[in-house]
Short mmCIF file of C-alpha atoms and ligand atoms in Angstrom, two decimals:
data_model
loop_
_atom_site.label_atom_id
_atom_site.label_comp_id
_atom_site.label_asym_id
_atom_site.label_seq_id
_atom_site.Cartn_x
_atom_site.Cartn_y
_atom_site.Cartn_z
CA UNK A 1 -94.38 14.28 89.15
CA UNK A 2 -96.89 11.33 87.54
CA UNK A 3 -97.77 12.27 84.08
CA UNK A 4 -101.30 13.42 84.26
CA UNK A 5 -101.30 13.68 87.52
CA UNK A 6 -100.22 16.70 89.94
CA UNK A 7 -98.57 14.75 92.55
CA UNK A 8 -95.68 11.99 92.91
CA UNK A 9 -97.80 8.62 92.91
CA UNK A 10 -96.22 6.58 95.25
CA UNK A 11 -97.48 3.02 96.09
CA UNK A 12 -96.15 1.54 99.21
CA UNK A 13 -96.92 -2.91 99.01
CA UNK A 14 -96.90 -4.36 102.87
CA UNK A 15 -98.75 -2.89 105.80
CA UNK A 16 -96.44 -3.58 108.20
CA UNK A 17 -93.40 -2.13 110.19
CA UNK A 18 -91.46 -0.39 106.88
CA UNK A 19 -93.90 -0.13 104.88
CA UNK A 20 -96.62 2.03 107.73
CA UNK A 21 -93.47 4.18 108.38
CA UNK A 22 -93.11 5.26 104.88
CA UNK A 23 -96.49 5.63 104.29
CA UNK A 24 -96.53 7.67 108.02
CA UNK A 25 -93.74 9.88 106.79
CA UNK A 26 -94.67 10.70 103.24
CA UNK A 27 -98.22 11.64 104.50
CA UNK A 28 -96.73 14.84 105.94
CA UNK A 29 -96.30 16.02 102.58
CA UNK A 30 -99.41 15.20 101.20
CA UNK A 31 -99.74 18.31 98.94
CA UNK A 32 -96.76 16.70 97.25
CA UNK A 33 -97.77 12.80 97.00
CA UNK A 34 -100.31 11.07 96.10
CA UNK A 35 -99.81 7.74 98.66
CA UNK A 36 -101.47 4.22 98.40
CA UNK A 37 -100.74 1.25 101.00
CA UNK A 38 -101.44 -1.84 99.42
CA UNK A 39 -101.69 -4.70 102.19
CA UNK A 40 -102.79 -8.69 102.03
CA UNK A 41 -104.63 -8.17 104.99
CA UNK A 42 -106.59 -5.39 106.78
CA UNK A 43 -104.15 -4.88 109.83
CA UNK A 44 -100.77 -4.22 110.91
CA UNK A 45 -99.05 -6.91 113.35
CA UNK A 46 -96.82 -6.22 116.09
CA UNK A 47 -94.63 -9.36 116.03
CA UNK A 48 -92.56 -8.37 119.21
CA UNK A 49 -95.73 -8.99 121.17
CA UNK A 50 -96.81 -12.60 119.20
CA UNK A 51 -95.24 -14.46 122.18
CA UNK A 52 -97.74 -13.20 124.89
CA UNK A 53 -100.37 -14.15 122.73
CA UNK A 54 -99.61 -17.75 122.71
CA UNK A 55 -99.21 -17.53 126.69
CA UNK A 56 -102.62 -15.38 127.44
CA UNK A 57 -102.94 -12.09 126.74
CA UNK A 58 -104.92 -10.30 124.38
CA UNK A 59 -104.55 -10.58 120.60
CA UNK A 60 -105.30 -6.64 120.72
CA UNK A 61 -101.70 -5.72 121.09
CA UNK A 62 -100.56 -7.43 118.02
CA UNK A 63 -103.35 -6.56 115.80
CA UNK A 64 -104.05 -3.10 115.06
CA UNK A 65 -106.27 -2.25 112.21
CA UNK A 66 -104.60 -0.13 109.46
CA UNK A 67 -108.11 1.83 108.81
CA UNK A 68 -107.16 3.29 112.75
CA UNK A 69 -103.63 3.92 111.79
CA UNK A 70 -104.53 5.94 108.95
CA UNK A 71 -107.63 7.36 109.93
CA UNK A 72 -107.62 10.85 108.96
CA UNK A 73 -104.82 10.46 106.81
CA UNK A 74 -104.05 11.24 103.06
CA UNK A 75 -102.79 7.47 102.77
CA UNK A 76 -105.24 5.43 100.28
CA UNK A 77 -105.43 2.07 102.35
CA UNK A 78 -106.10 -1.12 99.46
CA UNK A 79 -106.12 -4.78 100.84
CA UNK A 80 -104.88 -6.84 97.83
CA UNK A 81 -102.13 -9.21 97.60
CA UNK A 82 -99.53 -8.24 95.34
CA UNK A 83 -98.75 -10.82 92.34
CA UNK A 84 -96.77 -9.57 89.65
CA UNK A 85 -94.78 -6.10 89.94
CA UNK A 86 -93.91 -4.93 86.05
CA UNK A 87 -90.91 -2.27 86.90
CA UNK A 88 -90.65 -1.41 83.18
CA UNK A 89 -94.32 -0.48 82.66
CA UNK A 90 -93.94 0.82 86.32
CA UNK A 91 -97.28 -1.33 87.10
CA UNK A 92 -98.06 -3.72 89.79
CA UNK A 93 -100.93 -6.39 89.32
CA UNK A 94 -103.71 -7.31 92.60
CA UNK A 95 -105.01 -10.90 92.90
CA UNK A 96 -108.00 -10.18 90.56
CA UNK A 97 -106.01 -8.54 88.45
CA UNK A 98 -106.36 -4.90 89.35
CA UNK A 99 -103.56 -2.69 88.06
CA UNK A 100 -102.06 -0.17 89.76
CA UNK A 101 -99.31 2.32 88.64
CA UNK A 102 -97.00 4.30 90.35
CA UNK A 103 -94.29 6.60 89.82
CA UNK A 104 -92.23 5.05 92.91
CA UNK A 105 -93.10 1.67 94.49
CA UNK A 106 -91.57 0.75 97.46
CA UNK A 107 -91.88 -3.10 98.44
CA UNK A 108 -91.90 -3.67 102.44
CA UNK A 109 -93.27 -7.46 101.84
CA UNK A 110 -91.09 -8.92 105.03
CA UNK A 111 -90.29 -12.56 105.39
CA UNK A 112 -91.74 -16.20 105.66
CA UNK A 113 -90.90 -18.91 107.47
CA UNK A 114 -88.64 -21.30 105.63
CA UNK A 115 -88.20 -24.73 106.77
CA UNK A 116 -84.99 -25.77 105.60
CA UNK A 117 -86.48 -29.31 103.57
CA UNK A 118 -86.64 -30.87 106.73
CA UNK A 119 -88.81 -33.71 106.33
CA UNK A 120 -92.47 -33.44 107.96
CA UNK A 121 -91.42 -29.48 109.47
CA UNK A 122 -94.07 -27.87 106.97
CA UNK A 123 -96.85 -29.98 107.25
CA UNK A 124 -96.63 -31.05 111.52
CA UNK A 125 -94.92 -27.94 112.82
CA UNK A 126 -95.96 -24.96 114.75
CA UNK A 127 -94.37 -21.21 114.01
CA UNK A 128 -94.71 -17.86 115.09
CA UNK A 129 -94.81 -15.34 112.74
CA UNK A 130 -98.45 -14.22 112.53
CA UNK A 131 -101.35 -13.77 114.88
CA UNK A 132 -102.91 -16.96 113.48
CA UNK A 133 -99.73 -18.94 114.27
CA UNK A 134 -99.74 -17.56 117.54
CA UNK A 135 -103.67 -18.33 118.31
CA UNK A 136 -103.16 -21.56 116.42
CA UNK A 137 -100.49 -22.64 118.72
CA UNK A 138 -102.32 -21.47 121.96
CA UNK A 139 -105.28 -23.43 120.84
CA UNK A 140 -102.97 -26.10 120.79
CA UNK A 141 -101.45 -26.27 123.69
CA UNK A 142 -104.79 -25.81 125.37
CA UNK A 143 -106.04 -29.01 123.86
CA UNK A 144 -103.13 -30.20 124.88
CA UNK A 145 -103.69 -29.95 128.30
CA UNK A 146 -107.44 -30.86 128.41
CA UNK A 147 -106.34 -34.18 126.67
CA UNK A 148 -103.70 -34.84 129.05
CA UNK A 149 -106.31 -34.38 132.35
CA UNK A 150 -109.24 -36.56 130.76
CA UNK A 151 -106.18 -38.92 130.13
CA UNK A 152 -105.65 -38.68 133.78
CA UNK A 153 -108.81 -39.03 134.52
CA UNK A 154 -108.89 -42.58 132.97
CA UNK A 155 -105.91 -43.70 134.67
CA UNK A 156 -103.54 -42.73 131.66
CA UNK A 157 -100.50 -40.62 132.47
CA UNK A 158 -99.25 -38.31 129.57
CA UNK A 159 -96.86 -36.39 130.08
CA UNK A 160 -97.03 -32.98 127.85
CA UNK A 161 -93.77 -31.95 125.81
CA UNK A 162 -93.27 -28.91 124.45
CA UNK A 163 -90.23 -28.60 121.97
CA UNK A 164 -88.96 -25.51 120.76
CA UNK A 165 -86.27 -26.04 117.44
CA UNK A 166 -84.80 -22.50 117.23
CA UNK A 167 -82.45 -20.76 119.79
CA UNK A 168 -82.64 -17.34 118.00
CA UNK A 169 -84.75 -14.31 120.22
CA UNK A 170 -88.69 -16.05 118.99
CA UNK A 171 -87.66 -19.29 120.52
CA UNK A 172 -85.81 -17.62 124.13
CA UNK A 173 -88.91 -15.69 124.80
CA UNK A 174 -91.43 -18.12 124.43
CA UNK A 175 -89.87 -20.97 125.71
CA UNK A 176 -88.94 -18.39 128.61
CA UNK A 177 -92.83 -17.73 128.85
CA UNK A 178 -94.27 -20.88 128.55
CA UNK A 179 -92.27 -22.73 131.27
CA UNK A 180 -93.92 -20.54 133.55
CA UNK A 181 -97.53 -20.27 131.72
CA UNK A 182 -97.73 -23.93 131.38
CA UNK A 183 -97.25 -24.17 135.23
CA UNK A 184 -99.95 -22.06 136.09
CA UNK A 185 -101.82 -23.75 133.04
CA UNK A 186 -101.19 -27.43 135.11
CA UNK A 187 -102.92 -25.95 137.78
CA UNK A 188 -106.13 -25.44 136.24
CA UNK A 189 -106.58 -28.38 134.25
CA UNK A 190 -105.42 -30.28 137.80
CA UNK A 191 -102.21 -31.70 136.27
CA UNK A 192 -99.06 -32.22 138.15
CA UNK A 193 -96.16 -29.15 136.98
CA UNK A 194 -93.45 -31.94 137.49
CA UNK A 195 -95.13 -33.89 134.11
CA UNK A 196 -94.61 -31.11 131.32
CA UNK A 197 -91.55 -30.49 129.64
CA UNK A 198 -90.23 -27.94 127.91
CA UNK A 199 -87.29 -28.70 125.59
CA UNK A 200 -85.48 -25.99 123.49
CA UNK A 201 -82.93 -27.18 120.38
CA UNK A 202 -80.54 -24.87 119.15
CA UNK A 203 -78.35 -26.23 116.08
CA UNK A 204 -75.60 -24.09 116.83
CA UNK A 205 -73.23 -23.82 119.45
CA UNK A 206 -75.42 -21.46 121.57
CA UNK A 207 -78.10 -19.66 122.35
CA UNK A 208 -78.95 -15.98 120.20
CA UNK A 209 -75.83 -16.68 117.96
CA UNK A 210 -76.20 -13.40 116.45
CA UNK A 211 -75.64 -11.85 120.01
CA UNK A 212 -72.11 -11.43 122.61
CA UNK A 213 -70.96 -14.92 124.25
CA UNK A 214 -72.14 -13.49 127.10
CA UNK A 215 -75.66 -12.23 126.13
CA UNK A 216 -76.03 -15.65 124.83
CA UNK A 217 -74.42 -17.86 128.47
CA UNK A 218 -76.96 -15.11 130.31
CA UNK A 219 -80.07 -16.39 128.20
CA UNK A 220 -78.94 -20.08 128.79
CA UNK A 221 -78.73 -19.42 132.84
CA UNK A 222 -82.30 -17.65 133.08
CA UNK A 223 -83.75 -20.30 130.78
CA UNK A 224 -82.18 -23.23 132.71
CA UNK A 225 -83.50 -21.59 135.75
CA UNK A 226 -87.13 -21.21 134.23
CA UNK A 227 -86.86 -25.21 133.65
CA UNK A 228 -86.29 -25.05 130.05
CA UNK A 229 -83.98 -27.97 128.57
CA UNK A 230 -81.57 -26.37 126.58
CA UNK A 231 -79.73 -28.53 123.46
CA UNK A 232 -77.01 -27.40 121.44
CA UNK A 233 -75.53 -28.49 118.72
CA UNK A 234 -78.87 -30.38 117.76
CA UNK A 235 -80.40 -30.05 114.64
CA UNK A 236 -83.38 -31.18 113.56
CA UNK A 237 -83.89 -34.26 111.29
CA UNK A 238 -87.13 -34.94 110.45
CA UNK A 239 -90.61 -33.93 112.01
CA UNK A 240 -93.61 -36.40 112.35
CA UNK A 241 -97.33 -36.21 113.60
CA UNK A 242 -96.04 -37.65 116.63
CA UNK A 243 -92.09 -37.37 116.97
CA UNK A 244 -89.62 -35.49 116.23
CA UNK A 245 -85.98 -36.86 114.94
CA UNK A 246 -83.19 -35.25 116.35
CA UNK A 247 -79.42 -35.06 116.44
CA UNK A 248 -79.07 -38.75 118.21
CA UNK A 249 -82.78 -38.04 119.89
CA UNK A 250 -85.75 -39.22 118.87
CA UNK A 251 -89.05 -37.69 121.02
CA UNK A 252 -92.38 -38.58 121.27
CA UNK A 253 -94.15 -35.17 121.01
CA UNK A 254 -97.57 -33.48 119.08
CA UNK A 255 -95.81 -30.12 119.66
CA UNK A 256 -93.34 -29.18 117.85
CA UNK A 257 -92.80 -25.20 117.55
CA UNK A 258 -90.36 -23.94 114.57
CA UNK A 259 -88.64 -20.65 115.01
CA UNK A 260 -85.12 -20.99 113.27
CA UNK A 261 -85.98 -20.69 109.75
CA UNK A 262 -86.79 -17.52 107.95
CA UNK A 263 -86.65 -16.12 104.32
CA UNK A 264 -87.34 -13.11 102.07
CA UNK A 265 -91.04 -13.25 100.76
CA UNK A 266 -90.82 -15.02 97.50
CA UNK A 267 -92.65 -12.44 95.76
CA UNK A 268 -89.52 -10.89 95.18
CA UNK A 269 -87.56 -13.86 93.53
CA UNK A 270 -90.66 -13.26 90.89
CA UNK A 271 -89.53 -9.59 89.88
CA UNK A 272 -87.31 -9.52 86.88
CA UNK A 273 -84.21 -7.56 87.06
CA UNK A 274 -84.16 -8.29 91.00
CA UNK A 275 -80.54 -9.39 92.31
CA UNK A 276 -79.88 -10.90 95.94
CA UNK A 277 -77.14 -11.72 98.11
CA UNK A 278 -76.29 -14.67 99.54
CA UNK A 279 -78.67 -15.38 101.85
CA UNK A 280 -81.40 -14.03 99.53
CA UNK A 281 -82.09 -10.75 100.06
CA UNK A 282 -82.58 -7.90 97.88
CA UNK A 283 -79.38 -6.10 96.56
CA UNK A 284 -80.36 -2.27 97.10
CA UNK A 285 -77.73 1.01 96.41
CA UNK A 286 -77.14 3.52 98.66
CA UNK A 287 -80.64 5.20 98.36
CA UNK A 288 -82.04 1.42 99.05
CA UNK A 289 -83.30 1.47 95.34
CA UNK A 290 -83.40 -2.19 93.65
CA UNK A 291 -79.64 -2.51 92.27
CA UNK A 292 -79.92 -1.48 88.90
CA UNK A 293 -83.21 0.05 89.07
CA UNK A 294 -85.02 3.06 89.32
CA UNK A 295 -87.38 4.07 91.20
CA UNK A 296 -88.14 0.72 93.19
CA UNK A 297 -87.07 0.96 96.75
CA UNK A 298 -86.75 -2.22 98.85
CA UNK A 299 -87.40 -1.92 102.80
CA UNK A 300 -87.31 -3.78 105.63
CA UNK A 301 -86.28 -7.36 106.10
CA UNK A 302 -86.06 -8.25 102.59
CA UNK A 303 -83.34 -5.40 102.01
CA UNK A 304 -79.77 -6.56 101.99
CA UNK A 305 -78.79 -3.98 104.48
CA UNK A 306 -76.71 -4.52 107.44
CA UNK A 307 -79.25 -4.64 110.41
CA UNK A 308 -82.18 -5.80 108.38
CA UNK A 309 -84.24 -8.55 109.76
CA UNK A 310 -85.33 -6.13 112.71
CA UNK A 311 -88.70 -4.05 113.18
CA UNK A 312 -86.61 -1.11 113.76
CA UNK A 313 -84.42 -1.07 110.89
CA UNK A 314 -87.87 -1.35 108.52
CA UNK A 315 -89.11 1.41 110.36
CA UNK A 316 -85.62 3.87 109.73
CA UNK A 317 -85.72 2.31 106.16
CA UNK A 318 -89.22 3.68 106.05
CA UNK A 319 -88.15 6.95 107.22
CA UNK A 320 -85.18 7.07 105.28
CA UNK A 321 -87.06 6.27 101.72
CA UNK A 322 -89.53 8.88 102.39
CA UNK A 323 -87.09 11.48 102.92
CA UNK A 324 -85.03 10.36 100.02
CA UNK A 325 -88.39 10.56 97.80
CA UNK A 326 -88.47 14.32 98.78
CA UNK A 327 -85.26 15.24 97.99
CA UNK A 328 -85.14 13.59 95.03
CA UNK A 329 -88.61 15.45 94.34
CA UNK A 330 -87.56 18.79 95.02
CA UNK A 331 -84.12 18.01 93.11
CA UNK A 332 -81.97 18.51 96.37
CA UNK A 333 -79.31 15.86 96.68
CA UNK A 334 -80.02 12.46 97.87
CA UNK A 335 -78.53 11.10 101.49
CA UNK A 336 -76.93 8.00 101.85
CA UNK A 337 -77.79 4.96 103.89
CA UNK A 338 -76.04 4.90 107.00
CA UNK A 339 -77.19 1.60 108.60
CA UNK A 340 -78.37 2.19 112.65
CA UNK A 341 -77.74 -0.57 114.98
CA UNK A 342 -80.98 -1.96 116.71
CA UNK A 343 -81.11 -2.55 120.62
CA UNK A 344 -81.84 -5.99 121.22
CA UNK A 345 -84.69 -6.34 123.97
CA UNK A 346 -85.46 -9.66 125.21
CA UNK A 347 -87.61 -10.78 127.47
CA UNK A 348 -87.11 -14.15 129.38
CA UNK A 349 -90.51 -14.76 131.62
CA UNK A 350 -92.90 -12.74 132.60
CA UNK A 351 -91.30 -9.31 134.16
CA UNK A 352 -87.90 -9.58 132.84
CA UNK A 353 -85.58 -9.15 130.27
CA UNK A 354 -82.06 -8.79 128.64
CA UNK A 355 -81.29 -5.27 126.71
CA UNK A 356 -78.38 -5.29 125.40
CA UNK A 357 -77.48 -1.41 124.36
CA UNK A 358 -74.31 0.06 123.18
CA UNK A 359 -73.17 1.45 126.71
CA UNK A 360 -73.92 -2.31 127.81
CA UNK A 361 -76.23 -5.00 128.97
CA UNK A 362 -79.27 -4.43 131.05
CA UNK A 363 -81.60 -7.23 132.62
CA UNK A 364 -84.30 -8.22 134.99
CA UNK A 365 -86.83 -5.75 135.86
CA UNK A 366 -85.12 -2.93 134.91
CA UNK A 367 -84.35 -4.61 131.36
CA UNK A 368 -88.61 -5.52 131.46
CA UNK A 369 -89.35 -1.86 131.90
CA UNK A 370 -86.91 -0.98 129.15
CA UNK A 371 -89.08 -3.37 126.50
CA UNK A 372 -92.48 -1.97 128.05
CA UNK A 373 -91.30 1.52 126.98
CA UNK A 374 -89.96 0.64 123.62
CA UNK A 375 -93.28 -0.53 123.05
CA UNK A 376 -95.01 2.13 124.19
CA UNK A 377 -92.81 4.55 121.98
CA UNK A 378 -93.50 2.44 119.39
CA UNK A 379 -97.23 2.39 119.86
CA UNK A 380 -97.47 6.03 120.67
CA UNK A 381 -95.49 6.54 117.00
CA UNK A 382 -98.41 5.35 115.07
CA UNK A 383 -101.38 6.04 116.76
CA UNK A 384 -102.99 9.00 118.59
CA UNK A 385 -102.10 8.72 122.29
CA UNK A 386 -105.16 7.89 123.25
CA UNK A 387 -105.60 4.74 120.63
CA UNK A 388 -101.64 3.85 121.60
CA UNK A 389 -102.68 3.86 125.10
CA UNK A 390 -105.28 1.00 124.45
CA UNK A 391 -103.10 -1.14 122.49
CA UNK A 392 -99.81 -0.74 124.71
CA UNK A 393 -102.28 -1.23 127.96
CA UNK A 394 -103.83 -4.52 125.39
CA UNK A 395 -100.62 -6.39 126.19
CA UNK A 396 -101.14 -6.71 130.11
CA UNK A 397 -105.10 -7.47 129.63
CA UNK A 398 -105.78 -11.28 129.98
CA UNK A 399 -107.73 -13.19 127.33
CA UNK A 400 -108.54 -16.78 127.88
CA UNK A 401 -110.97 -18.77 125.60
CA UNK A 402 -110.03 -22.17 126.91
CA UNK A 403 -112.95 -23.52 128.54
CA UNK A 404 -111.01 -24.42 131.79
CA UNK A 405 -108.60 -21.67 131.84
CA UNK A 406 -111.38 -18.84 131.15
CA UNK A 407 -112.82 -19.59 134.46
CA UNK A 408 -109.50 -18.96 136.19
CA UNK A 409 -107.76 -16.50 133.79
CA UNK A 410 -104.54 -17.35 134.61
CA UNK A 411 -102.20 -14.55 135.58
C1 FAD B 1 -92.10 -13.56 116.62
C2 FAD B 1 -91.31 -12.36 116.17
C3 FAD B 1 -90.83 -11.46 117.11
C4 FAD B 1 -90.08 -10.34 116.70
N1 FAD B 1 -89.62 -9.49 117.65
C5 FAD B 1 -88.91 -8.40 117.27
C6 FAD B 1 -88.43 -7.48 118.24
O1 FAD B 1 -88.66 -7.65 119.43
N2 FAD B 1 -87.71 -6.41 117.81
C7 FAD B 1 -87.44 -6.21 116.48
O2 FAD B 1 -86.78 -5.21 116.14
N3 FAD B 1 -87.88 -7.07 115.54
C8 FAD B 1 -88.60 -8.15 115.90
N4 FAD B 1 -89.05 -9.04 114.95
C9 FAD B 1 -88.70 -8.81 113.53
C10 FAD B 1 -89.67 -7.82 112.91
O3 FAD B 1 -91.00 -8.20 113.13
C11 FAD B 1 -89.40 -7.72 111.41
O4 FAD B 1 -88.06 -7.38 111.22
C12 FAD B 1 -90.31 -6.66 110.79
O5 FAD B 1 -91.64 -7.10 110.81
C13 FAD B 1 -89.89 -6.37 109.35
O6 FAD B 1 -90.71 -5.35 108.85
P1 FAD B 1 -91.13 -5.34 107.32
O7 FAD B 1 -91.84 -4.07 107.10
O8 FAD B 1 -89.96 -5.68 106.47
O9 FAD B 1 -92.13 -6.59 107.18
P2 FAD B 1 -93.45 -6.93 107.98
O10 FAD B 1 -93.60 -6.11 109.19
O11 FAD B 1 -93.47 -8.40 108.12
O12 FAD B 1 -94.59 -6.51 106.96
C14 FAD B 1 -94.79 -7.15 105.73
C15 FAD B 1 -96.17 -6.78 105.26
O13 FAD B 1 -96.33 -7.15 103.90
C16 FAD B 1 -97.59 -7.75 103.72
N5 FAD B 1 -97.48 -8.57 102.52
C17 FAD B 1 -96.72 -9.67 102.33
N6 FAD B 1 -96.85 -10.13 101.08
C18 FAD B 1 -97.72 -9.29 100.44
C19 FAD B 1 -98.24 -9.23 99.12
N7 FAD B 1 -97.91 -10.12 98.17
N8 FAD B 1 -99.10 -8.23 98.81
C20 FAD B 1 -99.47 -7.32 99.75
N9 FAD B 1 -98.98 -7.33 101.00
C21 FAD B 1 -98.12 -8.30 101.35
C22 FAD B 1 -97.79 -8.51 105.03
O14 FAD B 1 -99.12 -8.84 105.29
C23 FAD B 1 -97.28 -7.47 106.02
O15 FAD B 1 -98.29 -6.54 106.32
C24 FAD B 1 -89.81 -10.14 115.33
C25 FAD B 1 -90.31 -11.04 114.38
C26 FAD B 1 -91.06 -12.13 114.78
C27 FAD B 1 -91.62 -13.09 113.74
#
């Protein structure tokens, strides 16, 4: 226990998949800690669902407020970005300065985008990795669109190109999504389907590298069928306002959407004592405690764990740390990481999807209805049923602002 105090302080930094588990988890034993969730911003984002936002549904699915998830709970809620975390002094320091202190601090901070010093990719690109990239980009495209019919309008033909760098799961759904959003889109804004294009580029050798041959060879069919342009082997160069430089290519395009690069959120590079592997990630031991330290856990994506970089491996590290923290509490000896595989659910257009699952690989409809419940479990896990109900049931709602499209919402 916290000197002076009666319970185990623990402060949990990030409000999102790993870092609400934990919190979840150790509030069952409230009598025992004493549990803060320190957050940069008010609300917890479901990521698997960014992609519908960009192609018309309602930003209600991804956003859920973290003053709902804990309501009622024992878990302090604090929005303050993180700057400095002192393990010595066991303190972490707030924007304005506010201190806190804990007796274990577990850092769930996920990951940024990271753009690889491509030239012109920060400043002209689009990503996906927060709601406001994924109403940012919807904006976008709307514009997009509304430009390209007044255009018409004056006798100037333009046709709209989308391009997609990143053949990892972001870019396969969306690009899956958008070749059929942006037909129904044409519609509306009376623009001929034939005109837009939708281009994926994949640097690698296929499609979801990280995936079987055949996973990846199924994703290429149902894209190619959906009228998305699939390139391999073609990296990126350089990004302008206006064009993009590729492998050999060189396109005239304002969109540009970035989904290949990620990286651990540089706050950690800032901790002293920190060490990472390779590919920058966190070195943790077996009880996913900072190599070398004590009493810092590291969760989530930022963890150099085997299936990190996946909602639900932050959400068992979550679980995992929290029992460990009891154990260790109570003196009882710790357990060991075992690393869990995640299922990988895909969706590719509206109503279906790949799952590929241990026992094997499941797709179309029955692979949609698959996802829709693994959301729904998910939702269901941190909220009362009736609150997971809304925000599962958020996802189908439609939620056009775009002046043309919000007459028509497009479905
Ligand atoms: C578009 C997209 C789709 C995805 N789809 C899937 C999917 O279908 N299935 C799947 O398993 N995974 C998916 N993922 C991956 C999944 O979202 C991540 O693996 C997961 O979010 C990692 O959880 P985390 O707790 O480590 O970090 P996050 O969930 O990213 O949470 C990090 C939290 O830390 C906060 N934070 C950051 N810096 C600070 C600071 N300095 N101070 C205070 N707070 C801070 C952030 O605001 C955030 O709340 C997807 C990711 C993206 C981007």
């Amino acid at each position: 226990m916290g000197e002076g105090s009666q319970k185990h302080r623990v402060i949990i930094v990030g409000g999102g998949f790993g870092g609400i588990r934990a919190a979840q988890e150790l509030a069952k034993h409230s009598n025992e800690f004493d549990i803060t969730l320190i957050s940069d911003q008010p609300h917890f984002e479901y990521h698997a669902a960014l992609y519908r936002v960009v192609t018309g549904r309602s930003p209600l699915e991804v956003c859920i407020p973290l003053s709902t998830i804990f309501e009622n709970s024992p878990v302090k809620v604090v929005e303050d970005t993180i700057q400095t975390v002192y393990p010595k002094t066991k303190q972490i320091l707030g924007k304005d300065g506010s201190k806190y202190i804990y007796d274990s601090l577990i850092l769930a901070l996920g990951s940024e985008n990271a753009y690889l010093n491509v030239p012109g990719l920060r400043e002209h690109s689009f990503t996906l990795r927060s709601i406001n990239d994924a109403l940012r980009l919807k904006r976008h495209i709307h514009e997009t669109f509304i430009d390209a019919a007044i255009g018409l309008k004056n006798g100037q033909r333009h046709p709209i190109h989308l391009v997609l760098v990143g053949g990892g799961p972001t870019g396969v759904e969306l690009s899956g999504e958008l070749a059929i959003y942006a037909r129904h889109m044409a519609k509306h804004h009376h623009l001929d389907p034939n005109t837009i294009i939708i281009d994926l580029f994949e640097s690698g050798e296929r499609l979801l590298g990280m995936l079987d041959k055949r996973v990846s060879e199924l994703a290429f069919e149902r894209l190619h069928q959906l009228g998305v342009n699939i390139f391999l082997n073609t990296p990126i160069l350089e990004n302008r306002i206006e064009a993009v430089y590729l492998a050999d290519m060189k396109l005239k395009t304002k969109t540009l959407i970035w989904t290949a690069g990620v990286m651990t959120n540089q706050l950690y590079s800032k901790i002293k004592g920190l060490t990472f592997n390779s590919v920058g990630r966190v070195l943790v031991d077996l009880s996913m405690q900072a190599k070398g330290m004590h009493d810092l856990y590291v969760i989530g994506d930022a963890a150099a764990s085997m299936y990190s970089g996946m909602a639900q491996t932050a959400l068992y590290d979550g679980t995992f740390v929290a029992e460990n923290l009891r154990r260790k509490l109570h003196g009882r000896p710790i357990v060991s990481y075992s690393p869990r595989q995640p299922i990988s659910a895909i969706p590719i257009g509206p109503g279906w999807a790949m799952v590929v699952t241990k026992l094997g690989l499941i797709t179309g409809r029955l692979g949609w209805w698959l996802r829709r419940i693994a959301d729904w479990r998910f939702f269901n896990s941190i909220l009362p049923l009736s609150k997971a109900f809304r925000a599962f049931s958020d996802g189908s709602h439609l939620s056009e602002t775009c002046p043309i499209c919000s007459k028509n919402q497009l479905n």
